[in-house]
CSV table of C-alpha atoms in Angstrom, one decimal:
chain,number,residue,atom,x,y,z
V,1,MET,CA,0.0,0.0,0.0
V,2,GLU,CA,1.2,3.5,-0.9
V,3,VAL,CA,-0.4,6.9,-0.8
V,4,ILE,CA,0.5,9.8,-3.0
V,5,PHE,CA,-0.7,13.2,-1.8
V,6,ARG,CA,-1.5,16.2,-3.9
V,7,ILE,CA,-2.9,19.5,-2.6
V,8,SER,CA,-5.4,21.7,-4.3
V,9,GLY,CA,-6.3,24.8,-2.3
V,10,ASN,CA,-7.6,23.4,1.0
V,11,ILE,CA,-8.1,20.0,-0.3
V,12,LEU,CA,-5.8,17.0,0.4
V,13,ILE,CA,-6.0,14.6,-2.5
V,14,SER,CA,-5.0,11.1,-1.3
V,15,CYS,CA,-4.3,8.7,-4.2
V,16,ILE,CA,-4.2,5.3,-2.7
V,17,LYS,CA,-2.3,2.6,-4.4
V,18,GLY,CA,-2.0,-1.2,-3.9
V,19,GLU,CA,-4.0,-3.3,-1.4
V,20,VAL,CA,-6.2,-2.1,1.4
V,21,ASP,CA,-6.8,-4.7,4.1
V,22,HIS,CA,-6.8,-4.9,7.9
V,23,HIS,CA,-3.0,-4.9,7.8
V,24,SER,CA,-2.6,-1.8,5.7
V,25,ALA,CA,-5.6,0.2,6.9
V,26,MET,CA,-3.9,1.5,10.0
V,27,PRO,CA,-0.8,3.0,8.3
V,28,LEU,CA,-3.1,4.3,5.6
V,29,ARG,CA,-5.4,6.3,7.9
V,30,GLN,CA,-2.4,7.5,9.9
V,31,ALA,CA,-0.7,8.8,6.8
V,32,ILE,CA,-3.9,10.6,5.7
V,33,ASP,CA,-4.6,12.1,9.1
V,34,LYS,CA,-1.0,13.2,9.5
V,35,SER,CA,-1.0,14.9,6.1
V,36,MET,CA,-4.3,16.6,6.7
V,37,LYS,CA,-2.7,18.2,9.8
V,38,ALA,CA,0.7,18.8,8.3
V,39,PHE,CA,-0.6,20.6,5.3
V,40,ASP,CA,-3.5,22.3,7.2
V,41,CYS,CA,-6.1,21.0,4.8
V,42,SER,CA,-9.8,21.2,5.6
V,43,ASP,CA,-11.3,18.9,2.9
V,44,LEU,CA,-10.3,15.4,1.7
V,45,ILE,CA,-10.5,13.4,-1.5
V,46,LEU,CA,-9.9,9.7,-1.4
V,47,ASP,CA,-8.9,8.4,-4.8
V,48,PHE,CA,-9.2,4.7,-5.3
V,49,SER,CA,-8.1,4.5,-8.9
V,50,GLY,CA,-4.8,2.8,-8.0
V,51,VAL,CA,-6.3,0.3,-5.5
V,52,GLU,CA,-5.9,-3.3,-6.7
V,53,PHE,CA,-7.6,-5.0,-3.7
V,54,MET,CA,-9.9,-3.8,-0.9
V,55,ASP,CA,-11.9,-5.6,1.8
V,56,SER,CA,-14.2,-4.2,4.4
V,57,SER,CA,-11.3,-2.5,6.1
V,58,GLY,CA,-11.6,0.2,3.4
V,59,ILE,CA,-15.1,1.0,4.6
V,60,GLY,CA,-13.7,1.7,8.0
V,61,VAL,CA,-11.1,4.0,6.6
V,62,VAL,CA,-13.7,6.0,4.6
V,63,LEU,CA,-16.3,6.2,7.4
V,64,GLY,CA,-13.6,7.1,10.0
V,65,ARG,CA,-12.4,10.0,7.8
V,66,TYR,CA,-16.0,11.1,7.3
V,67,LYS,CA,-16.7,11.2,11.0
V,68,LYS,CA,-13.6,13.3,11.6
V,69,LEU,CA,-14.4,15.7,8.9
V,70,ASN,CA,-18.0,15.9,9.9
V,71,LYS,CA,-16.8,17.2,13.3
V,72,SER,CA,-14.4,19.7,11.9
V,73,GLY,CA,-16.8,21.0,9.2
V,74,GLY,CA,-14.7,19.7,6.3
V,75,ARG,CA,-15.9,18.0,3.2
V,76,ILE,CA,-15.0,14.6,1.8
V,77,CYS,CA,-15.4,13.0,-1.6
V,78,ILE,CA,-14.4,9.7,-3.1
V,79,SER,CA,-13.1,9.2,-6.7
V,80,GLY,CA,-11.8,6.6,-9.0
V,81,CYS,CA,-13.8,3.6,-7.7
V,82,SER,CA,-13.8,0.4,-9.8
V,83,LYS,CA,-17.1,-1.5,-10.0
V,84,TYR,CA,-15.8,-3.9,-7.3
V,85,ILE,CA,-14.7,-1.1,-4.9
V,86,GLU,CA,-18.1,0.6,-5.4
V,87,LYS,CA,-19.8,-2.7,-4.5
V,88,VAL,CA,-17.9,-3.1,-1.3
V,89,LEU,CA,-18.4,0.5,-0.2
V,90,GLY,CA,-22.0,0.4,-1.3
V,91,MET,CA,-22.7,-2.6,1.0
V,92,ALA,CA,-22.2,-0.3,4.0
V,93,GLY,CA,-24.2,2.5,2.4
V,94,VAL,CA,-21.1,4.8,2.2
V,95,PHE,CA,-22.5,6.6,-0.9
V,96,SER,CA,-25.5,7.8,1.0
V,97,ILE,CA,-23.3,10.1,3.1
V,98,VAL,CA,-20.1,10.5,1.0
V,99,PRO,CA,-20.4,11.8,-2.6
V,100,LYS,CA,-18.4,10.1,-5.4
V,101,ALA,CA,-16.8,11.4,-8.6
V,102,ASN,CA,-15.2,9.7,-11.6
V,103,ASP,CA,-11.7,11.1,-11.1
V,104,PHE,CA,-10.1,13.4,-8.6
V,105,ASP,CA,-10.4,16.5,-10.8
V,106,SER,CA,-14.2,16.1,-10.8
V,107,ALA,CA,-14.0,15.4,-7.1
V,108,VAL,CA,-12.2,18.8,-6.6
V,109,ALA,CA,-15.1,20.4,-8.5
V,110,VAL,CA,-17.6,18.6,-6.3
V,111,ILE,CA,-15.9,19.9,-3.1
V,112,THR,CA,-15.4,23.5,-4.4
V,113,GLY,CA,-19.1,23.5,-5.4
V,114,GLN,CA,-18.5,23.8,-9.2
V,115,GLU,CA,-20.3,20.6,-9.8
V,116,GLN,CA,-23.7,19.3,-8.6
V,117,ILE,CA,-23.2,16.6,-6.1
V,118,SER,CA,-24.9,13.3,-7.0
V,119,MET,CA,-25.8,11.2,-4.1
V,120,GLU,CA,-27.7,8.0,-3.7
V,121,VAL,CA,-30.5,8.3,-1.3
C,1,MET,CA,-11.4,-32.3,-11.1
C,2,ASN,CA,-11.0,-32.9,-7.4
C,3,ASN,CA,-8.3,-31.1,-5.5
C,4,VAL,CA,-7.5,-30.2,-1.9
C,5,MET,CA,-5.1,-27.7,-0.3
C,6,LYS,CA,-4.5,-27.0,3.4
C,7,THR,CA,-2.3,-24.4,4.9
C,8,GLU,CA,-1.6,-23.2,8.4
C,9,PHE,CA,-0.1,-19.9,9.3
C,10,SER,CA,0.5,-17.6,12.3
C,11,ALA,CA,-2.3,-15.2,13.3
C,12,LEU,CA,-0.3,-12.2,12.0
C,13,ALA,CA,-1.9,-9.4,10.0
C,14,GLU,CA,0.7,-9.6,7.2
C,15,ASN,CA,-0.6,-13.2,6.6
C,16,GLU,CA,-3.9,-11.9,5.3
C,17,ALA,CA,-2.3,-11.0,2.0
C,18,PHE,CA,-0.6,-14.4,1.9
C,19,ALA,CA,-3.9,-16.3,2.6
C,20,ARG,CA,-5.9,-14.6,-0.2
C,21,ALA,CA,-3.0,-15.0,-2.7
C,22,VAL,CA,-2.7,-18.7,-1.9
C,23,ALA,CA,-6.5,-19.2,-2.3
C,24,ALA,CA,-6.4,-17.3,-5.6
C,25,ALA,CA,-3.5,-19.4,-6.9
C,26,PHE,CA,-5.2,-22.6,-5.9
C,27,VAL,CA,-8.4,-21.9,-8.0
C,28,MET,CA,-6.4,-20.7,-11.1
C,29,PRO,CA,-6.7,-24.2,-12.8
C,30,LEU,CA,-10.5,-23.7,-12.8
C,31,ASP,CA,-9.9,-20.6,-15.0
C,32,PRO,CA,-12.0,-18.3,-12.9
C,33,THR,CA,-13.2,-14.9,-14.1
C,34,VAL,CA,-11.4,-11.8,-12.7
C,35,GLU,CA,-14.6,-11.1,-10.8
C,36,GLU,CA,-14.8,-14.5,-9.3
C,37,LEU,CA,-11.1,-14.3,-8.3
C,38,THR,CA,-11.6,-10.9,-6.6
C,39,GLU,CA,-14.7,-12.2,-4.8
C,40,ILE,CA,-12.7,-15.2,-3.5
C,41,LYS,CA,-9.8,-13.1,-2.4
C,42,THR,CA,-12.1,-10.6,-0.6
C,43,ALA,CA,-14.1,-13.3,1.2
C,44,VAL,CA,-10.9,-15.1,2.4
C,45,SER,CA,-9.4,-11.8,3.5
C,46,GLU,CA,-12.5,-11.0,5.6
C,47,ALA,CA,-12.5,-14.5,7.3
C,48,VAL,CA,-8.8,-14.5,8.0
C,49,SER,CA,-8.9,-10.9,9.3
C,50,ASN,CA,-11.8,-11.9,11.7
C,51,SER,CA,-9.7,-14.8,13.1
C,52,ILE,CA,-6.7,-12.5,13.6
C,53,ILE,CA,-8.5,-9.5,15.0
C,54,HIS,CA,-11.3,-11.1,17.0
C,55,GLY,CA,-10.5,-14.9,17.3
C,56,TYR,CA,-7.1,-14.2,18.8
C,57,GLU,CA,-7.9,-10.9,20.5
C,58,GLY,CA,-5.5,-10.2,23.3
C,59,CYS,CA,-3.4,-13.2,22.3
C,60,ALA,CA,0.2,-12.8,23.6
C,61,ASP,CA,2.0,-15.3,21.3
C,62,ARG,CA,0.8,-14.7,17.8
C,63,ASN,CA,3.4,-17.0,16.3
C,64,GLU,CA,1.9,-19.9,18.1
C,65,ALA,CA,-1.7,-18.8,17.4
C,66,LYS,CA,-2.6,-20.5,14.1
C,67,VAL,CA,-5.2,-19.9,11.4
C,68,ILE,CA,-5.9,-22.9,9.2
C,69,MET,CA,-7.2,-22.6,5.7
C,70,GLU,CA,-8.5,-25.5,3.6
C,71,CYS,CA,-9.7,-25.2,0.1
C,72,THR,CA,-11.5,-28.1,-1.8
C,73,ILE,CA,-12.4,-28.2,-5.4
C,74,SER,CA,-14.9,-30.9,-6.5
C,75,ASP,CA,-16.7,-31.7,-9.7
C,76,GLY,CA,-18.7,-29.0,-11.3
C,77,GLY,CA,-16.5,-26.2,-10.0
C,78,LYS,CA,-17.7,-26.3,-6.4
C,79,LEU,CA,-15.2,-24.5,-4.2
C,80,VAL,CA,-15.3,-24.9,-0.5
C,81,ILE,CA,-13.1,-22.7,1.7
C,82,THR,CA,-12.8,-23.4,5.4
C,83,ILE,CA,-11.1,-21.0,7.7
C,84,GLU,CA,-10.5,-22.1,11.2
C,85,ASP,CA,-9.0,-20.7,14.4
C,86,ASN,CA,-8.6,-21.9,18.0
C,87,GLY,CA,-9.4,-18.5,19.4
C,88,VAL,CA,-11.9,-17.1,21.9
C,89,GLY,CA,-15.0,-18.1,19.8
C,90,ILE,CA,-18.2,-16.0,19.2
C,91,GLY,CA,-20.9,-16.0,21.8
C,92,ASP,CA,-23.8,-14.9,19.6
C,93,VAL,CA,-23.0,-15.9,16.0
C,94,GLU,CA,-26.3,-14.5,14.6
C,95,LYS,CA,-25.6,-11.1,16.2
C,96,ALA,CA,-22.0,-11.1,14.9
C,97,MET,CA,-23.3,-11.7,11.4
C,98,GLU,CA,-25.6,-8.7,11.4
C,99,PRO,CA,-24.5,-5.9,9.0
C,100,MET,CA,-22.7,-3.1,10.7
C,101,PHE,CA,-22.4,-5.0,14.0
C,102,SER,CA,-19.0,-4.6,15.5
C,103,THR,CA,-17.6,-5.2,19.0
C,104,GLY,CA,-17.1,-1.5,19.0
C,105,ASP,CA,-13.4,-0.9,19.7
C,106,SER,CA,-11.7,2.2,18.6
C,107,GLU,CA,-10.0,0.7,15.5
C,108,GLU,CA,-12.6,2.0,13.0
C,109,ARG,CA,-14.2,-1.4,12.3
C,110,SER,CA,-17.0,-1.4,9.8
C,111,GLY,CA,-18.8,-4.5,11.0
C,112,MET,CA,-19.2,-5.6,7.4
C,113,GLY,CA,-16.9,-8.7,7.4
C,114,PHE,CA,-19.6,-11.4,7.4
C,115,THR,CA,-21.9,-9.3,5.1
C,116,VAL,CA,-19.0,-9.2,2.5
C,117,MET,CA,-18.4,-13.0,2.9
C,118,GLU,CA,-22.1,-13.6,2.4
C,119,SER,CA,-22.3,-11.4,-0.7
C,120,PHE,CA,-19.2,-12.8,-2.4
C,121,THR,CA,-19.9,-16.5,-1.9
C,122,ASP,CA,-22.9,-18.7,-2.5
C,123,ARG,CA,-23.1,-20.2,1.0
C,124,LEU,CA,-21.7,-19.2,4.4
C,125,LYS,CA,-21.7,-21.3,7.5
C,126,VAL,CA,-20.2,-20.3,10.8
C,127,ARG,CA,-19.6,-22.7,13.7
C,128,SER,CA,-18.2,-21.3,16.9
C,129,GLU,CA,-17.7,-22.3,20.5
C,130,ILE,CA,-16.6,-20.0,23.3
C,131,GLY,CA,-13.1,-20.8,24.3
C,132,LYS,CA,-12.6,-23.3,21.5
C,133,GLY,CA,-12.6,-21.3,18.3
C,134,THR,CA,-14.5,-20.5,15.1
C,135,THR,CA,-14.8,-22.2,11.8
C,136,VAL,CA,-16.1,-20.4,8.7
C,137,ILE,CA,-17.2,-22.5,5.8
C,138,MET,CA,-17.7,-20.7,2.5
C,139,THR,CA,-19.0,-22.4,-0.7
C,140,LYS,CA,-18.8,-20.9,-4.1
C,141,TYR,CA,-19.8,-22.3,-7.4
C,142,LEU,CA,-17.5,-21.2,-10.2
C,143,ASP,CA,-19.1,-21.0,-13.6
C,144,ILE,CA,-17.3,-23.7,-15.5
C,145,ILE,CA,-17.7,-23.9,-19.3
C,146,SER,CA,-16.8,-27.5,-20.0
C,147,GLY,CA,-15.9,-29.0,-23.3
C,148,ILE,CA,-14.2,-25.9,-24.8
């Protein structure tokens, strides 16, 4: 597992690569939380386009970040989900509270309000 | 084609990747679709993670604590994956299998492990006894096109 961070304004874009499981979930969320603080970002994009494998640990990572940002008033968006990742996250109803975009550029537009948010209800 | 494989490994988180890779390699002769392979790997990952996180919760010697995985392929592409631990066991299996149910520790658990196993396999059976351990049996029928 590897995360590549990009910054766009106040948004931290986390491009996750490799396999997300119980073993890699802890270093993943620590890396994201640390970078949010270090770069003083208020909003977060989780990009899954480089993820080759993900089990339900990924749900915990998304919901954990959602809870944190919900408290601080930040926004979160998911991008780059394969059909399979969408299925796993969808099982827990993640998309009813976290919007998703095709790629991280569209996700930036969702967060900055330039694009209508599409959410499953 | 009938085939059996059994492997035993320490209850260490790094072995989750090992277990799903082994299961995936074992079913390769059946020529599974990418989707089937992903589903098998995910279901194995969930079951093994459960044994490591919950089965052996608070276990001091993780090298001695073992998870056993057995895979059986029988005629017609029937794959049976059994994941067994000798851990603490589950008191209320029905409750544990409810979606979003988690023992509620601080580790950001989703409580979706059994739900994912159920969705990605055709049959899921869980046997557990307090103090003895838990066995998860997953059955999946792979779509085999014979005669080609």
